XYZ file of N, CA and C in Angstrom:
429
model
N -1.648 -8.613 -31.069
C -1.288 -8.680 -29.658
C -1.971 -7.569 -28.877
N -1.972 -6.345 -29.429
C -2.570 -5.213 -28.741
C -4.059 -5.441 -28.509
N -4.790 -5.868 -29.543
C -6.220 -6.087 -29.395
C -6.505 -7.259 -28.455
N -5.699 -8.310 -28.552
C -5.906 -9.484 -27.721
C -5.770 -9.139 -26.236
N -4.888 -8.237 -25.905
C -4.671 -7.846 -24.506
C -5.542 -6.659 -24.110
N -6.445 -6.234 -24.983
C -7.342 -5.096 -24.738
C -6.573 -3.807 -24.475
N -5.435 -3.659 -25.110
C -4.601 -2.477 -24.919
C -4.912 -1.392 -25.939
N -5.807 -1.650 -26.857
C -6.136 -0.688 -27.897
C -7.179 0.332 -27.447
N -7.629 0.268 -26.197
C -8.640 1.195 -25.718
C -8.049 2.531 -25.273
N -6.750 2.616 -25.050
C -6.114 3.854 -24.621
C -5.862 4.774 -25.803
N -5.300 5.926 -25.510
C -4.962 6.857 -26.583
C -3.779 6.319 -27.384
N -3.563 6.890 -28.540
C -2.427 6.485 -29.376
C -1.115 6.704 -28.636
N -1.008 7.823 -27.938
C 0.225 8.131 -27.211
C 0.448 7.154 -26.058
N -0.623 6.849 -25.323
C -0.496 5.921 -24.206
C -0.105 4.531 -24.694
N -0.743 4.073 -25.745
C -0.430 2.749 -26.283
C 0.993 2.695 -26.814
N 1.426 3.732 -27.515
C 2.794 3.778 -28.040
C 3.806 3.804 -26.903
N 3.527 4.604 -25.888
C 4.418 4.670 -24.729
C 4.497 3.347 -23.991
N 3.351 2.693 -23.845
C 3.330 1.408 -23.165
C 4.102 0.354 -23.948
N 3.914 0.346 -25.256
C 4.639 -0.618 -26.094
C 6.149 -0.363 -26.018
N 6.559 0.905 -26.016
C 7.984 1.237 -25.895
C 8.529 0.773 -24.552
N 7.753 0.960 -23.491
C 8.193 0.526 -22.164
C 8.357 -0.992 -22.110
N 7.394 -1.719 -22.668
C 7.494 -3.182 -22.661
C 8.662 -3.670 -23.523
N 8.880 -3.030 -24.648
C 9.930 -3.483 -25.554
C 11.328 -3.012 -25.172
N 11.443 -1.826 -24.574
C 12.764 -1.238 -24.338
C 13.010 -0.797 -22.902
N 12.086 -1.049 -22.005
C 12.192 -0.512 -20.648
C 12.928 -1.374 -19.649
N 13.445 -2.507 -20.062
C 14.126 -3.419 -19.139
C 15.236 -2.778 -18.330
N 16.174 -2.067 -18.968
C 17.253 -1.442 -18.193
C 16.746 -0.433 -17.160
N 15.760 0.388 -17.534
C 15.195 1.350 -16.590
C 14.509 0.622 -15.438
N 13.788 -0.438 -15.754
C 13.115 -1.223 -14.727
C 14.129 -1.787 -13.740
N 15.194 -2.403 -14.268
C 16.193 -3.053 -13.420
C 17.062 -2.078 -12.640
N 17.433 -0.960 -13.256
C 18.375 -0.032 -12.617
C 17.697 1.062 -11.809
N 16.458 1.398 -12.140
C 15.807 2.537 -11.484
C 14.581 2.137 -10.672
N 13.604 1.540 -11.341
C 12.318 1.327 -10.686
C 12.364 0.264 -9.591
N 12.889 -0.898 -9.894
C 12.895 -1.968 -8.895
C 13.704 -1.610 -7.650
N 14.905 -1.019 -7.782
C 15.622 -0.592 -6.567
C 14.866 0.493 -5.779
N 14.180 1.390 -6.482
C 13.397 2.439 -5.828
C 12.278 1.821 -4.989
N 11.547 0.883 -5.586
C 10.453 0.230 -4.868
C 10.999 -0.591 -3.704
N 12.082 -1.312 -3.924
C 12.682 -2.108 -2.843
C 13.105 -1.229 -1.678
N 13.681 -0.054 -1.968
C 14.106 0.828 -0.876
C 12.889 1.319 -0.082
N 11.768 1.530 -0.726
C 10.562 1.934 -0.007
C 9.979 0.791 0.813
N 10.078 -0.425 0.313
C 9.619 -1.588 1.082
C 10.480 -1.742 2.329
N 11.783 -1.612 2.177
C 12.707 -1.700 3.323
C 12.404 -0.583 4.323
N 12.187 0.638 3.822
C 11.858 1.756 4.693
C 10.597 1.464 5.499
N 9.530 1.025 4.818
C 8.265 0.725 5.481
C 8.446 -0.365 6.525
N 9.139 -1.423 6.152
C 9.360 -2.545 7.062
C 10.118 -2.092 8.309
N 11.162 -1.306 8.143
C 11.940 -0.816 9.296
C 11.124 0.124 10.170
N 10.368 1.014 9.540
C 9.537 1.949 10.303
C 8.564 1.178 11.180
N 7.873 0.221 10.580
C 6.883 -0.557 11.327
C 7.551 -1.368 12.429
N 8.655 -2.033 12.132
C 9.322 -2.864 13.142
C 9.829 -2.041 14.323
N 10.302 -0.830 14.060
C 10.877 -0.031 15.147
C 9.857 0.843 15.864
N 8.837 1.340 15.157
C 7.927 2.300 15.773
C 6.498 1.798 15.950
N 6.136 0.772 15.216
C 4.791 0.196 15.300
C 4.907 -1.329 15.342
N 5.629 -1.879 16.322
C 5.960 -3.315 16.308
C 4.769 -4.252 16.448
N 3.614 -3.747 16.799
C 2.415 -4.570 16.920
C 1.738 -4.784 15.568
N 2.242 -4.110 14.528
C 1.787 -4.345 13.155
C 2.779 -5.267 12.469
N 2.366 -5.854 11.365
C 3.253 -6.780 10.652
C 3.189 -6.511 9.156
N 4.353 -6.266 8.567
C 4.463 -6.014 7.129
C 4.649 -7.336 6.405
N 3.884 -7.526 5.355
C 4.006 -8.715 4.521
C 4.736 -8.296 3.241
N 6.004 -8.671 3.126
C 6.794 -8.269 1.948
C 6.208 -8.885 0.678
N 6.019 -8.063 -0.336
C 5.470 -8.600 -1.596
C 6.520 -9.387 -2.362
N 6.070 -10.330 -3.158
C 6.990 -11.097 -3.995
C 7.274 -10.383 -5.316
N 6.303 -9.648 -5.816
C 6.497 -9.021 -7.129
C 5.529 -7.857 -7.323
N 5.551 -6.912 -6.421
C 4.594 -5.821 -6.544
C 5.056 -4.606 -5.758
N 4.405 -3.502 -5.984
C 4.626 -2.285 -5.220
C 3.495 -2.098 -4.214
N 2.667 -3.115 -4.048
C 1.577 -3.097 -3.087
C 1.950 -3.994 -1.917
N 1.989 -3.409 -0.726
C 2.440 -4.118 0.472
C 1.261 -4.284 1.425
N 1.083 -5.489 1.920
C 0.043 -5.757 2.911
C 0.611 -5.542 4.306
N -0.189 -4.895 5.158
C 0.168 -4.714 6.564
C -0.952 -5.323 7.397
N -0.580 -6.159 8.352
C -1.541 -6.768 9.264
C -1.752 -5.814 10.439
N -2.950 -5.258 10.545
C -3.295 -4.300 11.588
C -4.003 -4.953 12.774
N -4.050 -6.261 12.836
C -4.792 -6.916 13.920
C -4.230 -6.558 15.293
N -2.947 -6.202 15.358
C -2.330 -5.823 16.630
C -2.870 -4.541 17.230
N -3.612 -3.755 16.463
C -4.217 -2.534 17.011
C -5.409 -2.854 17.911
N -6.014 -4.021 17.702
C -7.159 -4.405 18.508
C -8.461 -3.749 18.103
N -8.526 -3.145 16.942
C -9.749 -2.516 16.456
C -10.537 -3.500 15.602
N -11.862 -3.419 15.673
C -12.693 -4.284 14.840
C -12.417 -3.998 13.371
N -12.093 -5.038 12.635
C -11.800 -4.893 11.215
C -13.032 -5.177 10.362
N -14.076 -5.721 10.975
C -15.324 -5.999 10.275
C -16.407 -5.191 10.977
N -17.184 -4.460 10.209
C -18.249 -3.643 10.782
C -19.387 -4.545 11.234
N -19.586 -4.623 12.536
C -20.621 -5.492 13.103
C -22.015 -4.869 13.015
N -22.079 -3.562 12.738
C -23.363 -2.859 12.720
C -23.970 -2.761 11.324
N -23.298 -3.288 10.334
C -23.843 -3.288 8.985
C -23.524 -2.053 8.174
N -22.777 -1.125 8.723
C -22.399 0.072 7.981
C -21.308 -0.228 6.975
N -20.835 0.811 6.324
C -19.884 0.596 5.239
C -18.441 0.449 5.704
N -18.085 1.009 6.852
C -16.678 0.962 7.271
C -16.538 0.428 8.686
N -15.452 -0.284 8.931
C -15.158 -0.840 10.234
C -14.470 0.194 11.113
N -14.300 -0.140 12.382
C -13.575 0.736 13.311
C -12.140 0.937 12.834
N -11.531 -0.096 12.295
C -10.165 0.014 11.777
C -10.105 0.989 10.606
N -11.012 0.836 9.651
C -11.034 1.747 8.494
C -11.305 3.179 8.931
N -12.232 3.358 9.858
C -12.531 4.699 10.358
C -11.326 5.303 11.072
N -10.621 4.505 11.856
C -9.425 4.996 12.540
C -8.379 5.464 11.530
N -8.122 4.647 10.517
C -7.102 5.007 9.525
C -7.484 6.266 8.756
N -8.747 6.386 8.408
C -9.187 7.537 7.621
C -9.348 8.792 8.476
N -10.020 8.678 9.601
C -10.375 9.864 10.384
C -9.341 10.271 11.418
N -8.629 9.335 11.993
C -7.622 9.664 13.009
C -6.230 9.798 12.399
N -5.832 8.784 11.603
C -4.496 8.828 11.000
C -4.478 9.666 9.722
N -5.647 9.861 9.142
C -5.782 10.623 7.899
C -4.971 9.993 6.759
N -5.052 8.672 6.676
C -4.458 7.959 5.543
C -5.545 7.079 4.935
N -5.479 6.934 3.641
C -6.464 6.099 2.947
C -5.710 5.003 2.219
N -5.863 3.800 2.706
C -5.243 2.643 2.068
C -6.332 1.607 1.830
N -6.058 0.652 0.991
C -7.065 -0.343 0.595
C -7.321 -1.320 1.725
N -8.601 -1.469 2.081
C -8.940 -2.371 3.176
C -8.980 -3.813 2.713
N -8.542 -4.700 3.577
C -8.469 -6.117 3.253
C -9.815 -6.780 3.079
N -10.852 -6.231 3.717
C -12.184 -6.825 3.587
C -12.611 -6.893 2.131
N -12.256 -5.879 1.366
C -12.620 -5.831 -0.058
C -11.976 -6.954 -0.866
N -10.918 -7.555 -0.340
C -10.180 -8.573 -1.083
C -10.450 -9.999 -0.612
N -11.197 -10.168 0.469
C -11.437 -11.531 0.924
C -12.403 -11.643 2.081
N -13.144 -10.588 2.359
C -14.134 -10.649 3.432
C -13.511 -10.619 4.813
N -14.189 -11.234 5.746
C -13.786 -11.187 7.150
C -12.403 -11.802 7.391
N -12.019 -12.787 6.587
C -10.732 -13.452 6.785
C -9.538 -12.538 6.536
N -9.701 -11.527 5.710
C -8.595 -10.632 5.372
C -8.850 -9.191 5.831
N -9.874 -8.985 6.644
C -10.292 -7.635 7.013
C -9.252 -6.869 7.812
N -8.405 -7.539 8.577
C -7.413 -6.822 9.393
C -6.171 -6.436 8.592
N -6.118 -6.846 7.347
C -4.988 -6.494 6.483
C -5.353 -5.277 5.644
N -4.398 -4.381 5.484
C -4.579 -3.206 4.648
C -3.459 -3.196 3.615
N -3.764 -2.698 2.438
C -2.793 -2.683 1.345
C -2.347 -1.246 1.083
N -1.034 -1.050 1.069
C -0.480 0.277 0.849
C 0.417 0.263 -0.391
N 0.324 1.311 -1.166
C 1.123 1.465 -2.381
C 2.430 2.153 -2.011
N 3.557 1.505 -2.275
C 4.863 2.086 -1.947
C 5.576 2.647 -3.175
N 4.879 2.734 -4.304
C 5.462 3.310 -5.521
C 5.229 4.822 -5.498
N 5.835 5.464 -4.529
C 5.697 6.904 -4.342
C 7.009 7.423 -3.740
N 7.110 8.734 -3.653
C 8.300 9.292 -3.009
C 8.350 8.820 -1.558
N 9.544 8.563 -1.071
C 9.688 8.078 0.295
C 9.188 9.110 1.308
N 9.254 10.388 0.967
C 8.736 11.419 1.865
C 7.230 11.276 2.061
N 6.517 10.865 1.036
C 5.066 10.649 1.152
C 4.791 9.424 2.016
N 5.546 8.362 1.802
C 5.408 7.153 2.609
C 5.713 7.455 4.072
N 6.764 8.228 4.313
C 7.127 8.616 5.675
C 6.003 9.429 6.323
N 5.444 10.369 5.574
C 4.351 11.183 6.120
C 3.167 10.312 6.526
N 2.826 9.343 5.706
C 1.716 8.443 6.032
C 2.015 7.645 7.298
N 3.231 7.158 7.421
C 3.589 6.368 8.595
C 3.661 7.222 9.859
N 4.142 8.443 9.730
C 4.172 9.359 10.882
C 2.746 9.700 11.309
N 1.864 9.916 10.358
C 0.453 10.165 10.695
C -0.137 8.983 11.447
N 0.173 7.789 10.975
C -0.313 6.583 11.642
C 0.239 6.490 13.050
N 1.535 6.678 13.200
C 2.172 6.624 14.513
C 1.565 7.654 15.459
N 1.402 8.879 15.000
C 0.816 9.931 15.832
C -0.606 9.594 16.252
N -1.391 9.030 15.343
C -2.767 8.657 15.668
C -2.808 7.529 16.687
N -1.930 6.555 16.542
C -1.858 5.448 17.498
C -1.536 5.996 18.891
N -0.549 6.886 18.960
C -0.163 7.448 20.265
C -1.276 8.334 20.829
N -1.885 9.163 20.010
C -2.939 10.075 20.442
C -4.159 9.309 20.966
N -4.475 8.180 20.346
C -5.661 7.401 20.728
C -5.355 6.347 21.803
N -4.101 6.260 22.225
C -3.728 5.323 23.274
C -3.830 3.863 22.876
N -3.597 3.594 21.608
C -3.617 2.200 21.144
C -2.266 1.562 21.454
N -2.164 0.240 21.294
C -0.941 -0.462 21.708
C 0.288 0.316 21.428
């Protein structure tokens, strides 16, 4: 099973730990991890709805990666000049000082206005990222 799933490439400790988690981690997953991730998804959704209502959170079905639709900012999500980053990506990185996965990488122009954020972190870190975003939106006079 380990070789078939290509899990034998890690260290002995990593593989043993992973096998223990898969075999015995159900209670921890159900009682600790899933509620923690859900509380961060709820936090993100409420923050966006109350303070950044022109954005839209797409609740995940089974992940700690949440898609946010940034089309409401009105920034170009596809770089028309042929460079590596769009106005939206530049705004998030240089103005908001947050780095999240751009949607263009996952589906081209059709998904470029969507950004993917990892919510499997302390809520204080998630809050800091959202406050940075909010401050940048206000500072730049966006919607």
